[in-house]
Amino acid sequence: MRAEIDPRSTVGQLVAERPARSRVFEALRIDYCCGGKQPLEEACRQRNLVTETVVDLLLAMEAQEGDAEGADDPGGMTLTELADHIEQTHHAELRIELPRLGRLVEKVRDAHGETEPRLHRVFEAFNALRDELSSHMVKEERVLFPMIRRMELAIEPQGQHCGSIANPIRQMEAEHEDAGAALEVLREATDGFTPPEGACNSWRAMLDGLAWLERDMHRHVHKENNILFPKALQLESAANAGRST
Ligand SMILES: [Fe+2]
Ligand SMILES: [Fe+2]
């Protein structure tokens, strides 16, 4: 069955419906996580892409390979399941990868920083990003996700103890923007994670790790910004409407 794609849908919605679409957006450098609220036609205009061609690419990709990521269907999860999934996959992987990448970034800067001064920028941007992500994940795990789980279980009426859930969500979205900006710096300072001629294996491993980080952060932030957070806000306003009637 040929799915319809409405170019007025936001890129975030399109990926929420079918996660495999993220691959097309990544290849075209269309931001579907922090920029996920943009309609597809607007995102195409900004990148000088013909909307119809992008829609054809999306449909061709779907026809060709189906939805390989269908098993990981964040749109079909409850909020509690999705929060658990984010912690057990993205957060857990970051806790393993960030220290490993940190060691590589330092090693490569020490060995090649003189001949490639941009490695100093990579080192600084990466360290700032790593520190911010570490505290960001703790805030989600200790504050926001527990609020979302309690709200879904209707254990705690919202708007009474911690204020609206919109406040921590806004804060997390702002931090996602900062992480996106840091990832842009990393991409730019490494020519899109491309190894220079004659790069040693550590350098190649570092670039491969940074490219993974960018990809994984896009998926991770997408699940939060475009699925978990809007659904939590919806649930809160439904609960508030229920109480006021
Ligand atoms: Fe997260
Ligand atoms: Fe987050």
Short mmCIF file of C-alpha atoms and ligand atoms in Angstrom, two decimals:
data_model
loop_
_atom_site.label_atom_id
_atom_site.label_comp_id
_atom_site.label_asym_id
_atom_site.label_seq_id
_atom_site.Cartn_x
_atom_site.Cartn_y
_atom_site.Cartn_z
CA MET A 1 0.00 0.00 0.00
CA ARG A 2 1.41 3.36 -1.00
CA ALA A 3 1.26 5.64 2.00
CA GLU A 4 0.29 9.23 1.48
CA ILE A 5 2.65 11.95 2.63
CA ASP A 6 1.18 15.39 3.20
CA PRO A 7 3.92 18.04 2.76
CA ARG A 8 2.11 20.17 5.34
CA SER A 9 2.82 17.55 8.02
CA THR A 10 5.69 18.45 10.28
CA VAL A 11 8.92 16.53 9.81
CA GLY A 12 8.64 15.43 13.43
CA GLN A 13 5.20 13.89 12.79
CA LEU A 14 6.45 12.16 9.66
CA VAL A 15 9.27 10.49 11.59
CA ALA A 16 6.96 9.71 14.51
CA GLU A 17 4.70 7.80 12.08
CA ARG A 18 7.59 5.94 10.44
CA PRO A 19 11.00 6.13 12.10
CA ALA A 20 12.81 4.89 9.00
CA ARG A 21 12.05 8.25 7.36
CA SER A 22 14.72 9.70 9.62
CA ARG A 23 17.33 8.12 7.34
CA VAL A 24 16.13 10.15 4.36
CA PHE A 25 16.03 13.32 6.44
CA GLU A 26 19.51 12.66 7.78
CA ALA A 27 20.87 12.13 4.28
CA LEU A 28 19.30 15.45 3.19
CA ARG A 29 20.37 17.19 6.40
CA ILE A 30 16.76 18.02 7.30
CA ASP A 31 16.55 18.50 11.05
CA TYR A 32 13.67 16.36 12.31
CA CYS A 33 14.33 16.58 16.06
CA CYS A 34 14.87 20.15 17.29
CA GLY A 35 13.47 21.40 13.97
CA GLY A 36 10.72 18.79 14.08
CA LYS A 37 7.88 21.29 14.38
CA GLN A 38 8.50 22.57 10.86
CA PRO A 39 6.20 21.45 8.04
CA LEU A 40 8.01 19.32 5.46
CA GLU A 41 7.43 21.88 2.70
CA GLU A 42 9.02 24.61 4.84
CA ALA A 43 12.03 22.45 5.74
CA CYS A 44 12.53 21.71 2.03
CA ARG A 45 12.33 25.38 1.12
CA GLN A 46 14.99 26.21 3.69
CA ARG A 47 17.37 23.64 2.28
CA ASN A 48 16.55 24.51 -1.34
CA LEU A 49 15.04 21.10 -1.97
CA VAL A 50 12.05 20.37 -4.18
CA THR A 51 9.30 19.12 -1.86
CA GLU A 52 7.85 16.66 -4.42
CA THR A 53 11.26 15.08 -4.91
CA VAL A 54 11.70 14.64 -1.17
CA VAL A 55 8.23 13.07 -0.91
CA ASP A 56 9.16 10.70 -3.77
CA LEU A 57 12.38 9.79 -1.97
CA LEU A 58 10.48 9.03 1.22
CA LEU A 59 7.96 6.86 -0.64
CA ALA A 60 10.68 5.08 -2.61
CA MET A 61 12.59 4.29 0.58
CA GLU A 62 9.43 2.90 2.19
CA ALA A 63 8.53 0.80 -0.83
CA GLN A 64 12.05 -0.54 -1.07
CA GLU A 65 12.86 -1.63 2.38
CA GLY A 66 9.76 -1.37 4.50
CA ASP A 67 10.17 -0.02 7.96
CA ALA A 68 13.20 -1.76 9.37
CA GLU A 69 12.88 0.24 12.55
CA GLY A 70 9.26 -0.74 12.92
CA ALA A 71 10.15 -2.98 15.84
CA ASP A 72 11.28 0.11 17.68
CA ASP A 73 7.95 1.91 17.41
CA PRO A 74 8.00 4.77 19.90
CA GLY A 75 4.65 6.06 18.63
CA GLY A 76 2.94 2.86 19.76
CA MET A 77 4.33 2.86 23.31
CA THR A 78 2.69 4.17 26.46
CA LEU A 79 4.48 7.16 27.98
CA THR A 80 5.91 4.96 30.71
CA GLU A 81 7.17 2.44 28.16
CA LEU A 82 8.70 5.21 26.08
CA ALA A 83 10.45 6.83 29.06
CA ASP A 84 11.78 3.38 30.04
CA HIS A 85 12.87 2.71 26.48
CA ILE A 86 14.75 6.03 26.26
CA GLU A 87 16.55 5.35 29.53
CA GLN A 88 17.41 1.76 28.69
CA THR A 89 18.66 2.46 25.15
CA HIS A 90 19.75 6.04 24.45
CA HIS A 91 20.74 7.05 27.98
CA ALA A 92 22.44 3.74 28.72
CA GLU A 93 24.38 3.82 25.45
CA LEU A 94 25.46 7.42 26.00
CA ARG A 95 26.81 6.49 29.43
CA ILE A 96 29.04 3.92 27.76
CA GLU A 97 29.94 5.88 24.64
CA LEU A 98 30.58 9.35 26.06
CA PRO A 99 33.53 8.33 28.27
CA ARG A 100 35.01 6.16 25.50
CA LEU A 101 34.65 8.98 22.96
CA GLY A 102 36.07 11.45 25.47
CA ARG A 103 39.26 9.40 25.72
CA LEU A 104 39.54 9.18 21.94
CA VAL A 105 38.94 12.90 21.41
CA GLU A 106 41.67 13.72 23.93
CA LYS A 107 44.12 11.23 22.48
CA VAL A 108 43.63 12.47 18.92
CA ARG A 109 43.93 16.10 19.97
CA ASP A 110 47.16 15.36 21.84
CA ALA A 111 48.64 13.49 18.90
CA HIS A 112 47.48 15.67 15.99
CA GLY A 113 46.36 19.01 17.43
CA GLU A 114 49.45 20.75 16.14
CA THR A 115 48.91 19.82 12.53
CA GLU A 116 45.10 20.08 12.71
CA PRO A 117 44.21 22.93 15.11
CA ARG A 118 40.47 22.28 14.71
CA LEU A 119 40.96 19.23 16.92
CA HIS A 120 41.18 21.66 19.85
CA ARG A 121 37.69 22.92 18.99
CA VAL A 122 36.46 19.35 18.74
CA PHE A 123 37.92 18.64 22.18
CA GLU A 124 36.29 21.70 23.77
CA ALA A 125 32.90 21.28 22.08
CA PHE A 126 32.80 17.57 22.88
CA ASN A 127 33.69 18.04 26.56
CA ALA A 128 31.05 20.74 27.00
CA LEU A 129 28.47 18.55 25.26
CA ARG A 130 29.39 15.50 27.34
CA ASP A 131 29.04 17.43 30.62
CA GLU A 132 25.74 18.96 29.56
CA LEU A 133 24.31 15.66 28.39
CA SER A 134 25.29 13.94 31.60
CA SER A 135 23.40 16.43 33.74
CA HIS A 136 20.55 16.61 31.21
CA MET A 137 19.96 12.86 31.44
CA VAL A 138 19.97 12.99 35.25
CA LYS A 139 17.32 15.75 35.17
CA GLU A 140 15.14 13.69 32.84
CA GLU A 141 15.57 10.53 34.90
CA ARG A 142 15.07 12.10 38.31
CA VAL A 143 12.55 14.82 37.60
CA LEU A 144 10.72 14.83 34.29
CA PHE A 145 10.32 11.13 33.48
CA PRO A 146 9.06 10.26 36.99
CA MET A 147 6.52 13.11 36.69
CA ILE A 148 5.37 11.69 33.37
CA ARG A 149 5.06 8.16 34.78
CA ARG A 150 3.09 9.36 37.80
CA MET A 151 0.82 11.41 35.59
CA GLU A 152 0.12 8.45 33.31
CA LEU A 153 -0.73 6.30 36.30
CA ALA A 154 -2.87 9.18 37.58
CA ILE A 155 -1.11 8.91 40.93
CA GLU A 156 -0.56 12.59 41.18
CA PRO A 157 -2.80 15.37 39.91
CA GLN A 158 -0.65 17.73 37.89
CA GLY A 159 -0.31 21.39 38.51
CA GLN A 160 -0.32 20.96 42.27
CA HIS A 161 3.08 19.83 43.48
CA CYS A 162 5.66 20.73 40.86
CA GLY A 163 3.70 23.14 38.69
CA SER A 164 2.87 22.37 35.08
CA ILE A 165 4.89 19.71 33.33
CA ALA A 166 5.36 22.32 30.61
CA ASN A 167 8.12 23.98 32.66
CA PRO A 168 10.60 21.08 32.82
CA ILE A 169 9.69 20.21 29.21
CA ARG A 170 10.59 23.71 28.05
CA GLN A 171 13.88 23.44 29.91
CA MET A 172 14.70 20.06 28.34
CA GLU A 173 13.83 21.35 24.86
CA ALA A 174 16.16 24.32 25.34
CA GLU A 175 18.93 21.94 26.37
CA HIS A 176 18.24 19.83 23.26
CA GLU A 177 18.77 22.98 21.17
CA ASP A 178 22.13 23.55 22.86
CA ALA A 179 23.16 19.96 22.22
CA GLY A 180 22.13 20.36 18.57
CA ALA A 181 24.32 23.46 18.29
CA ALA A 182 27.31 21.61 19.81
CA LEU A 183 26.81 18.73 17.36
CA GLU A 184 26.82 21.25 14.51
CA VAL A 185 30.19 22.57 15.72
CA LEU A 186 31.54 19.00 15.82
CA ARG A 187 30.27 18.30 12.32
CA GLU A 188 31.71 21.51 10.94
CA ALA A 189 35.12 21.13 12.60
CA THR A 190 35.49 17.61 11.16
CA ASP A 191 34.19 18.28 7.63
CA GLY A 192 31.10 16.19 8.30
CA PHE A 193 33.03 13.50 10.24
CA THR A 194 35.23 12.77 7.21
CA PRO A 195 38.67 11.34 8.00
CA PRO A 196 41.49 13.34 6.43
CA GLU A 197 43.93 11.52 4.19
CA GLY A 198 46.35 9.44 6.20
CA ALA A 199 44.26 9.68 9.41
CA CYS A 200 45.28 7.08 11.99
CA ASN A 201 42.82 4.53 13.30
CA SER A 202 42.12 6.46 16.52
CA TRP A 203 41.19 9.50 14.44
CA ARG A 204 38.91 7.37 12.29
CA ALA A 205 37.37 5.74 15.36
CA MET A 206 36.78 9.17 16.91
CA LEU A 207 35.02 10.43 13.77
CA ASP A 208 32.95 7.28 13.53
CA GLY A 209 31.96 7.70 17.18
CA LEU A 210 31.03 11.36 16.69
CA ALA A 211 28.94 10.49 13.63
CA TRP A 212 27.15 7.83 15.71
CA LEU A 213 26.60 10.40 18.46
CA GLU A 214 24.95 12.81 16.02
CA ARG A 215 22.71 10.09 14.56
CA ASP A 216 21.74 8.70 17.92
CA MET A 217 21.05 12.14 19.39
CA HIS A 218 18.75 12.92 16.48
CA ARG A 219 16.69 9.79 17.20
CA HIS A 220 16.79 10.31 20.94
CA VAL A 221 15.73 13.97 20.84
CA HIS A 222 13.10 13.15 18.26
CA LYS A 223 11.47 10.61 20.60
CA GLU A 224 11.41 13.17 23.39
CA ASN A 225 10.53 16.39 21.51
CA ASN A 226 8.06 14.95 19.04
CA ILE A 227 6.46 12.03 20.86
CA LEU A 228 7.00 11.88 24.62
CA PHE A 229 6.71 15.58 25.45
CA PRO A 230 3.68 16.46 23.26
CA LYS A 231 1.82 13.39 24.57
CA ALA A 232 2.64 14.30 28.17
CA LEU A 233 1.38 17.85 27.59
CA GLN A 234 -1.80 16.46 26.03
CA LEU A 235 -2.35 14.16 28.97
CA GLU A 236 -1.87 17.00 31.40
CA SER A 237 -4.34 19.26 29.66
CA ALA A 238 -6.87 16.41 29.40
CA ALA A 239 -6.48 15.75 33.13
CA ASN A 240 -6.89 19.45 33.92
CA ALA A 241 -9.98 19.67 31.71
CA GLY A 242 -11.40 16.61 33.48
CA ARG A 243 -10.90 18.18 36.88
CA SER A 244 -12.45 21.52 35.98
CA THR A 245 -15.71 19.95 34.73
FE FE B 1 16.92 11.84 27.04
FE FE B 2 16.54 14.94 26.44
#
